[in-house]
PDB file of C-alpha atoms in Angstrom:
ATOM      1  CA  UNK A   1     113.335 146.627 127.827  1.00 81.00           C
ATOM      2  CA  UNK A   2     114.063 143.880 125.349  1.00 90.00           C
ATOM      3  CA  UNK A   3     115.015 144.321 121.730  1.00 94.00           C
ATOM      4  CA  UNK A   4     114.363 141.409 119.465  1.00 96.00           C
ATOM      5  CA  UNK A   5     115.846 140.727 116.006  1.00 97.00           C
ATOM      6  CA  UNK A   6     114.734 137.890 113.872  1.00 97.00           C
ATOM      7  CA  UNK A   7     116.625 136.143 111.018  1.00 98.00           C
ATOM      8  CA  UNK A   8     116.613 132.807 109.084  1.00 98.00           C
ATOM      9  CA  UNK A   9     113.709 133.424 106.772  1.00 98.00           C
ATOM     10  CA  UNK A  10     113.742 132.712 102.965  1.00 98.00           C
ATOM     11  CA  UNK A  11     112.209 130.844 100.175  1.00 98.00           C
ATOM     12  CA  UNK A  12     111.790 127.060 100.362  1.00 98.00           C
ATOM     13  CA  UNK A  13     110.155 124.545  98.543  1.00 98.00           C
ATOM     14  CA  UNK A  14     107.092 122.549 100.125  1.00 98.00           C
ATOM     15  CA  UNK A  15     108.564 119.783 102.332  1.00 98.00           C
ATOM     16  CA  UNK A  16     111.689 121.653 103.025  1.00 98.00           C
ATOM     17  CA  UNK A  17     113.139 123.104 106.247  1.00 98.00           C
ATOM     18  CA  UNK A  18     114.100 126.387 107.741  1.00 98.00           C
ATOM     19  CA  UNK A  19     115.488 127.402 111.114  1.00 98.00           C
ATOM     20  CA  UNK A  20     114.496 130.936 112.309  1.00 98.00           C
ATOM     21  CA  UNK A  21     116.493 132.575 115.109  1.00 98.00           C
ATOM     22  CA  UNK A  22     115.566 135.383 117.213  1.00 97.00           C
ATOM     23  CA  UNK A  23     118.364 137.349 119.130  1.00 96.00           C
ATOM     24  CA  UNK A  24     117.510 139.357 122.333  1.00 94.00           C
ATOM     25  CA  UNK A  25     119.599 142.008 123.907  1.00 91.00           C
ATOM     26  CA  UNK A  26     119.485 142.594 127.585  1.00 74.00           C
ATOM     27  CA  UNK A  27     120.677 140.654 130.469  1.00 66.00           C
ATOM     28  CA  UNK A  28     117.281 139.463 131.464  1.00 83.00           C
ATOM     29  CA  UNK A  29     116.474 137.336 128.561  1.00 84.00           C
ATOM     30  CA  UNK A  30     116.093 134.217 130.760  1.00 83.00           C
ATOM     31  CA  UNK A  31     113.273 135.971 132.609  1.00 88.00           C
ATOM     32  CA  UNK A  32     111.044 136.017 129.661  1.00 92.00           C
ATOM     33  CA  UNK A  33     108.821 133.272 127.918  1.00 96.00           C
ATOM     34  CA  UNK A  34     109.334 133.679 124.228  1.00 96.00           C
ATOM     35  CA  UNK A  35     106.799 133.118 121.458  1.00 97.00           C
ATOM     36  CA  UNK A  36     106.729 132.852 117.792  1.00 98.00           C
ATOM     37  CA  UNK A  37     103.743 134.262 115.908  1.00 98.00           C
ATOM     38  CA  UNK A  38     103.056 134.597 112.087  1.00 98.00           C
ATOM     39  CA  UNK A  39     100.936 136.839 109.773  1.00 98.00           C
ATOM     40  CA  UNK A  40     100.016 135.704 106.362  1.00 97.00           C
ATOM     41  CA  UNK A  41      98.801 138.337 103.824  1.00 93.00           C
ATOM     42  CA  UNK A  42      95.349 139.411 104.577  1.00 96.00           C
ATOM     43  CA  UNK A  43      95.061 137.473 107.697  1.00 97.00           C
ATOM     44  CA  UNK A  44      95.382 138.276 111.331  1.00 97.00           C
ATOM     45  CA  UNK A  45      98.607 137.454 113.266  1.00 98.00           C
ATOM     46  CA  UNK A  46      98.437 133.974 114.835  1.00 98.00           C
ATOM     47  CA  UNK A  47     100.196 132.069 117.486  1.00 98.00           C
ATOM     48  CA  UNK A  48     102.657 129.490 116.426  1.00 98.00           C
ATOM     49  CA  UNK A  49     104.767 128.393 119.484  1.00 98.00           C
ATOM     50  CA  UNK A  50     105.867 129.270 122.901  1.00 98.00           C
ATOM     51  CA  UNK A  51     108.787 128.342 125.249  1.00 97.00           C
ATOM     52  CA  UNK A  52     108.875 128.848 128.953  1.00 94.00           C
ATOM     53  CA  UNK A  53     111.970 130.587 130.525  1.00 88.00           C
ATOM     54  CA  UNK A  54     113.700 127.353 131.322  1.00 86.00           C
ATOM     55  CA  UNK A  55     113.082 125.868 127.960  1.00 82.00           C
ATOM     56  CA  UNK A  56     111.498 122.658 129.506  1.00 86.00           C
ATOM     57  CA  UNK A  57     108.027 123.440 128.628  1.00 95.00           C
ATOM     58  CA  UNK A  58     106.719 124.290 125.159  1.00 97.00           C
ATOM     59  CA  UNK A  59     103.320 124.885 123.519  1.00 98.00           C
ATOM     60  CA  UNK A  60     102.417 124.626 119.775  1.00 98.00           C
ATOM     61  CA  UNK A  61      99.485 125.712 117.516  1.00 98.00           C
ATOM     62  CA  UNK A  62      97.786 122.516 116.202  1.00 98.00           C
ATOM     63  CA  UNK A  63      98.672 123.590 112.647  1.00 98.00           C
ATOM     64  CA  UNK A  64     102.417 123.107 113.202  1.00 98.00           C
ATOM     65  CA  UNK A  65     102.488 120.450 116.050  1.00 98.00           C
ATOM     66  CA  UNK A  66     104.699 117.611 115.024  1.00 98.00           C
ATOM     67  CA  UNK A  67     106.572 119.745 112.311  1.00 98.00           C
ATOM     68  CA  UNK A  68     107.862 122.715 114.179  1.00 98.00           C
ATOM     69  CA  UNK A  69     110.252 122.808 117.190  1.00 98.00           C
ATOM     70  CA  UNK A  70     110.826 125.993 119.564  1.00 98.00           C
ATOM     71  CA  UNK A  71     114.019 126.011 121.595  1.00 97.00           C
ATOM     72  CA  UNK A  72     116.046 128.538 123.335  1.00 95.00           C
ATOM     73  CA  UNK A  73     119.673 129.143 124.374  1.00 94.00           C
ATOM     74  CA  UNK A  74     119.818 131.416 127.450  1.00 92.00           C
ATOM     75  CA  UNK A  75     123.525 131.938 127.165  1.00 91.00           C
ATOM     76  CA  UNK A  76     123.379 133.036 123.710  1.00 93.00           C
ATOM     77  CA  UNK A  77     120.118 135.041 124.479  1.00 93.00           C
ATOM     78  CA  UNK A  78     118.474 133.408 121.326  1.00 95.00           C
ATOM     79  CA  UNK A  79     115.346 131.516 120.719  1.00 97.00           C
ATOM     80  CA  UNK A  80     114.762 129.313 117.682  1.00 98.00           C
ATOM     81  CA  UNK A  81     112.160 127.874 115.574  1.00 98.00           C
ATOM     82  CA  UNK A  82     112.996 124.842 113.656  1.00 98.00           C
ATOM     83  CA  UNK A  83     110.495 124.280 110.838  1.00 98.00           C
ATOM     84  CA  UNK A  84     110.256 121.021 109.031  1.00 98.00           C
ATOM     85  CA  UNK A  85     107.873 119.693 106.519  1.00 98.00           C
ATOM     86  CA  UNK A  86     106.836 123.202 105.395  1.00 98.00           C
ATOM     87  CA  UNK A  87     103.736 123.686 103.500  1.00 98.00           C
ATOM     88  CA  UNK A  88     102.556 126.497 101.194  1.00 97.00           C
ATOM     89  CA  UNK A  89     100.112 127.566 104.029  1.00 97.00           C
ATOM     90  CA  UNK A  90     103.121 128.248 106.316  1.00 98.00           C
ATOM     91  CA  UNK A  91     103.905 131.349 104.273  1.00 98.00           C
ATOM     92  CA  UNK A  92     103.923 134.354 106.387  1.00 98.00           C
ATOM     93  CA  UNK A  93     106.023 136.874 108.258  1.00 98.00           C
ATOM     94  CA  UNK A  94     107.223 135.208 111.331  1.00 98.00           C
ATOM     95  CA  UNK A  95     107.633 137.379 114.457  1.00 98.00           C
ATOM     96  CA  UNK A  96     109.221 136.543 117.889  1.00 98.00           C
ATOM     97  CA  UNK A  97     107.888 138.018 120.972  1.00 97.00           C
ATOM     98  CA  UNK A  98     108.812 138.272 124.706  1.00 96.00           C
ATOM     99  CA  UNK A  99     106.496 137.794 127.565  1.00 95.00           C
ATOM    100  CA  UNK A 100     106.970 138.104 131.372  1.00 92.00           C
ATOM    101  CA  UNK A 101     103.861 136.007 132.228  1.00 92.00           C
ATOM    102  CA  UNK A 102     103.922 132.355 132.924  1.00 91.00           C
ATOM    103  CA  UNK A 103     101.710 129.465 131.728  1.00 93.00           C
ATOM    104  CA  UNK A 104     100.132 128.757 128.399  1.00 95.00           C
ATOM    105  CA  UNK A 105      99.818 132.227 126.874  1.00 97.00           C
ATOM    106  CA  UNK A 106      98.824 132.588 123.184  1.00 97.00           C
ATOM    107  CA  UNK A 107      97.411 135.977 122.668  1.00 97.00           C
ATOM    108  CA  UNK A 108      99.077 138.913 120.970  1.00 97.00           C
ATOM    109  CA  UNK A 109      98.365 141.189 124.056  1.00 97.00           C
ATOM    110  CA  UNK A 110     100.129 138.852 126.295  1.00 96.00           C
ATOM    111  CA  UNK A 111     103.501 139.734 124.840  1.00 97.00           C
ATOM    112  CA  UNK A 112     105.249 142.942 125.618  1.00 94.00           C
ATOM    113  CA  UNK A 113     108.110 143.143 123.063  1.00 95.00           C
ATOM    114  CA  UNK A 114     108.198 142.100 119.521  1.00 97.00           C
ATOM    115  CA  UNK A 115     110.792 141.855 116.696  1.00 97.00           C
ATOM    116  CA  UNK A 116     110.447 143.323 113.166  1.00 97.00           C
ATOM    117  CA  UNK A 117     109.699 139.910 111.585  1.00 98.00           C
ATOM    118  CA  UNK A 118     111.268 137.718 108.838  1.00 98.00           C
ATOM    119  CA  UNK A 119     109.452 136.530 105.814  1.00 98.00           C
ATOM    120  CA  UNK A 120     109.112 132.850 105.090  1.00 98.00           C
ATOM    121  CA  UNK A 121     107.840 131.842 101.745  1.00 98.00           C
ATOM    122  CA  UNK A 122     106.953 128.157 100.807  1.00 98.00           C
ATOM    123  CA  UNK A 123     106.494 127.239  97.282  1.00 98.00           C
ATOM    124  CA  UNK A 124     104.426 124.391  95.932  1.00 94.00           C
TER     125      UNK A 124
END
């Protein structure tokens, strides 16, 4: 069982930056691949980024590649999403999620545990 708590969301102007954090409880955090998803109003939840348990391999949605960076600290049981060059279309609730599987997994059903989400709003 893993409990996830996101933080770091807020209101930012277009072109600005935010850093999201996701703190996990449990001693087995390093066993999980971690992902970030987002859901905009009226839209389905979509994949944003994923990081393997070692932190050495990452995956990104095309829409955020080159602007967002996912990282993790297995000592602090925390995964981060650094978001630069934010655009109004990045406005959404951002969720972190934990997955016991390996490889490039981007589907919601691949992830067993979810946080409650944090709101990111980008003004134009």
